[in-house]
XYZ file of C-alpha atoms in Angstrom:
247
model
C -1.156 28.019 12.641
C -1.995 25.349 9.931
C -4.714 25.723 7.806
C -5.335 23.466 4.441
C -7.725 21.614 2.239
C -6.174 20.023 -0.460
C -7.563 17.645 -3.433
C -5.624 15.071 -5.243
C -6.761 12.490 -7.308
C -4.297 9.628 -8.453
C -5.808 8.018 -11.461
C -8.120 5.710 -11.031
C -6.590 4.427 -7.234
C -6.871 6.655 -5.314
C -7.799 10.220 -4.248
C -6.471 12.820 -1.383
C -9.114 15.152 0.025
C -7.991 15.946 3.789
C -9.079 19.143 5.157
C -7.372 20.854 8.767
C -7.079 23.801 11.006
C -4.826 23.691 13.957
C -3.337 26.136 16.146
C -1.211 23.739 17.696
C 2.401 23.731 17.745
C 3.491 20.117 17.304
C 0.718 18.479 15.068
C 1.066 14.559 14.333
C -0.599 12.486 11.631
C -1.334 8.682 12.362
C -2.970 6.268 10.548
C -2.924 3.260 8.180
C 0.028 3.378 5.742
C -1.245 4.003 2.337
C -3.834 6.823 3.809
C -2.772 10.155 2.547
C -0.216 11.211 5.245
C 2.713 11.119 3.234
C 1.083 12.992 0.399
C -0.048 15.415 2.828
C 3.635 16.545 3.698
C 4.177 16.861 0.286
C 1.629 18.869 -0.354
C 2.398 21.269 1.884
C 6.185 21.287 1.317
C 5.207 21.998 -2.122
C 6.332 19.075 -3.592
C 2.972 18.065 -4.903
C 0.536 20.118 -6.461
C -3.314 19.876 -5.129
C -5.947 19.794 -8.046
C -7.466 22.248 -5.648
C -7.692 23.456 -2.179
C -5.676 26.114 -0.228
C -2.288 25.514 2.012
C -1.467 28.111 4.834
C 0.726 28.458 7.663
C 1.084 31.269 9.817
C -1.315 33.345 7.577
C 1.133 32.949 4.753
C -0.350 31.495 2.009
C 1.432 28.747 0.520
C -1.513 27.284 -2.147
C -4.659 28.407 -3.529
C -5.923 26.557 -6.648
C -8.454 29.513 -6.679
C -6.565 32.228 -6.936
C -3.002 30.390 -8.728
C -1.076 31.087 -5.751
C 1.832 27.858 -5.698
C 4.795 29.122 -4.227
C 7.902 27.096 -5.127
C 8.854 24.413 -2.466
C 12.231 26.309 -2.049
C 10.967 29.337 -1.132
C 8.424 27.946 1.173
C 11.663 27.943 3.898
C 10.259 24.248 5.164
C 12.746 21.568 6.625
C 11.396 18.090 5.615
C 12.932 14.359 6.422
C 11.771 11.885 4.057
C 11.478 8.645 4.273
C 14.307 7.643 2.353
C 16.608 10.097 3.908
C 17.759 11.612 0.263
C 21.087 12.801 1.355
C 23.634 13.176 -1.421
C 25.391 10.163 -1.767
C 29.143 12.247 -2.309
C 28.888 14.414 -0.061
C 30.124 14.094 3.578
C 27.799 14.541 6.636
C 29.082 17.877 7.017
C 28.420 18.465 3.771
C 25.316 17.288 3.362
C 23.513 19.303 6.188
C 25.835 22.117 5.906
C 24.353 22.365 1.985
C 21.393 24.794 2.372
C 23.419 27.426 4.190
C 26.246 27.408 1.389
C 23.460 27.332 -1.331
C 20.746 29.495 0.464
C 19.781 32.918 0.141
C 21.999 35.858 -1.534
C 25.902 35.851 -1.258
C 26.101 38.613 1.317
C 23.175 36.893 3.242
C 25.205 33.590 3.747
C 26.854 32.952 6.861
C 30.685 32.775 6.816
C 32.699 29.106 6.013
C 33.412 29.315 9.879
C 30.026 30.131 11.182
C 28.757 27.644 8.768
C 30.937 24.975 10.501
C 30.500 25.766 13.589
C 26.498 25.884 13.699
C 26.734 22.446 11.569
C 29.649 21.092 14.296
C 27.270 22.112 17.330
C 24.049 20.532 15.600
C 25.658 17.233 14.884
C 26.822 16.906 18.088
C 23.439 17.267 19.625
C 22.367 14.708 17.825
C 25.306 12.485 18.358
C 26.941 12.011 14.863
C 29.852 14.379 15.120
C 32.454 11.946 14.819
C 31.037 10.929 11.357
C 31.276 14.224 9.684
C 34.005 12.877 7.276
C 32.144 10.122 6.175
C 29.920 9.385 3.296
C 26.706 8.526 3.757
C 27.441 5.165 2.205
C 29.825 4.449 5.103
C 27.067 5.000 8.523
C 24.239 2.765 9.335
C 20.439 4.187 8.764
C 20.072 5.396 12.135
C 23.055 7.454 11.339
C 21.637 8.714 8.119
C 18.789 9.286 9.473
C 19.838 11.880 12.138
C 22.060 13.514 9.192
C 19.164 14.140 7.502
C 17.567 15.153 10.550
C 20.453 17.543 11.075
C 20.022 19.095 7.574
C 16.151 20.022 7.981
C 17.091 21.368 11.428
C 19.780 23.904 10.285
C 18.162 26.481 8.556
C 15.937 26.791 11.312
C 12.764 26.312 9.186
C 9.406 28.000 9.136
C 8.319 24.424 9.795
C 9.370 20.822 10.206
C 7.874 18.105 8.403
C 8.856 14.806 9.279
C 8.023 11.526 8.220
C 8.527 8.061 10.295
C 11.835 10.032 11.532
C 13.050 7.647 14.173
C 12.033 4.209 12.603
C 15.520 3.490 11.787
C 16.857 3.838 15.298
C 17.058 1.692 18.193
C 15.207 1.814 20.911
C 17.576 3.316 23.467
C 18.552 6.326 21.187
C 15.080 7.095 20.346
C 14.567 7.996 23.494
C 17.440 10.534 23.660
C 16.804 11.802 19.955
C 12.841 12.517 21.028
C 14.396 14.295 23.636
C 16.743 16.229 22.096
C 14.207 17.225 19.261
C 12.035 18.648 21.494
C 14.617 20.477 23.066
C 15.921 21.858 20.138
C 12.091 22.968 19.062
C 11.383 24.578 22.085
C 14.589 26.524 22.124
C 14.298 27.647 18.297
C 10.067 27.893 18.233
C 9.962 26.147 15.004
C 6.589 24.141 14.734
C 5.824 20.402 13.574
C 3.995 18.115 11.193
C 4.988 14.086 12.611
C 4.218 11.425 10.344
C 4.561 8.274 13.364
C 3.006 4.661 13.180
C 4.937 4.646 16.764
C 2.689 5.266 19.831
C 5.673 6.259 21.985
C 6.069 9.048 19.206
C 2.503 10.684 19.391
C 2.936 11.026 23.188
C 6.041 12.508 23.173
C 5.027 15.433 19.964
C 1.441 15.365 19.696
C -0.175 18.695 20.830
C -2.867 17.791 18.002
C -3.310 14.750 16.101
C -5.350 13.911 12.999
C -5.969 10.803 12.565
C -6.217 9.440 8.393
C -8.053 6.326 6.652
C -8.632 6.009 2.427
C -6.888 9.821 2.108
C -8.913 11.705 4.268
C -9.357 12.721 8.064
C -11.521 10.977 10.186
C -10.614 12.440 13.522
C -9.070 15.469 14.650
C -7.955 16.138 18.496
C -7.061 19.311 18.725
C -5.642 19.064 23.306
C -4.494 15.266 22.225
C -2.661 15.616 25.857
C -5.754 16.300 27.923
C -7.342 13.712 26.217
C -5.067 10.937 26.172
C -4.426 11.556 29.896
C -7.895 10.642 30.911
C -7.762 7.320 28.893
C -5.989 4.304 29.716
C -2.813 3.084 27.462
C -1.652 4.991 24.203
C -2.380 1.788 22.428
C -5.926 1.113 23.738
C -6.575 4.718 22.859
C -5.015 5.289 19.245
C -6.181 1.749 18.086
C -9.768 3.370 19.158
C -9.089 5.926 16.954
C -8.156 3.802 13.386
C -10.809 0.942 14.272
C -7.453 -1.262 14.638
C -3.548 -0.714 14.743
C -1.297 -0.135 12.155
């Protein structure tokens, strides 16, 4: 269970006020670029702080401008793929995603050096990047990256997923496989999502819910997007609909 309302105002230029509840598992945001959605991950990985406004997911509360409740983004036990990837640049792939189990948690909680490899071994092969374990980041392509820092939100098995645009950078082919493998591996662990897509192909294959955004705010909320979409007639007809045109 989601359930927010956070404020934000950005100078003069622009202000976030986007309010949800949603019970559904796998909830994706679509809209405009430039309407809030990215700021809305951040706000609830507690990377940005709200003027005001409440954040909670699964009745923990994460936010509450009202009472002075901010818990620290790396306690909130989130796994979130930005945009830019922000792997570190010298570390390995291995290294990079196995980093939050090495640095997580108490000593004596941490998993051993070989469980830690072999959970990060089994993880990049299921996304199909174990053969570039060795290598920098610097050294794959951004599809590759990508997936690595896919790999890294994924391994902690987080209390949520937040991810933003995360298959823009691959081609067509393997986005097929990855949405299928993400799926899998969400099903199989029962860790919810929060999709940031301007991809059509990506809301059908995640959405459960979908909010849709336009000038930082939510316009439209579906809460059984796949009962609805199913009686209309193609994804793009439908979502363009939605935002009064494409973006």
């Amino acid at each position: 269970m989601l359930d927010f309302h956070v404020c934000k105002q950005f100078g003069n230029q622009f202000r976030l006020d986007v309010r949800l509840h949603s019970e559904a598992r796998r909830l994706v945001l679509f809209g405009h670029s430039g309407s809030g959605k990215t700021l809305t991950l951040q706000t609830i990985a507690g990377l940005v702080r709200p003027d005001e406004g409440h954040v909670e997911v699964d009745g923990r509360i994460l936010f509450d401008g009202a009472r002075n409740i901010d818990i620290p983004a790396r306690r909130r036990k989130m796994g979130y793929v930005f945009q830019d990837y922000a792997l570190f640049p010298h570390l390995t792939v291995r290294k990079n995603v196995a980093f939050a189990l090495e640095h997580g948690g108490t000593l004596w909680q941490r998993p051993s050096r070989r469980e830690i490899r072999s959970s990060v071994d089994a993880l990049l092969e299921r996304l199909e990047i174990e053969h570039l374990g060795d290598r920098l980041p610097g050294e794959i392509s951004g599809g590759q990256r990508q997936r690595t820092a896919l790999a890294r939100a994924l391994i902690v098995q987080p209390c949520l997923l937040l991810l933003d645009e995360p298959f823009s950078a691959l081609d067509p082919l393997l986005r097929v496989r990855m949405r299928r493998e993400i799926r899998l591996l969400l099903d199989e662990w029962k860790i919810p999502l929060v999709l940031i897509t301007h991809d059509p192909d990506d809301v059908d294959s995640f959405a459960d819910a979908l909010a849709v955004y336009q000038n930082g705010t939510i316009i439209r909320q579906i809460d059984a997007y796949p009962e609805q979409r199913a009686s209309s007639g193609s994804t793009l007809d439908f979502l363009s609909a939605l935002t009064g045109a494409f973006a």
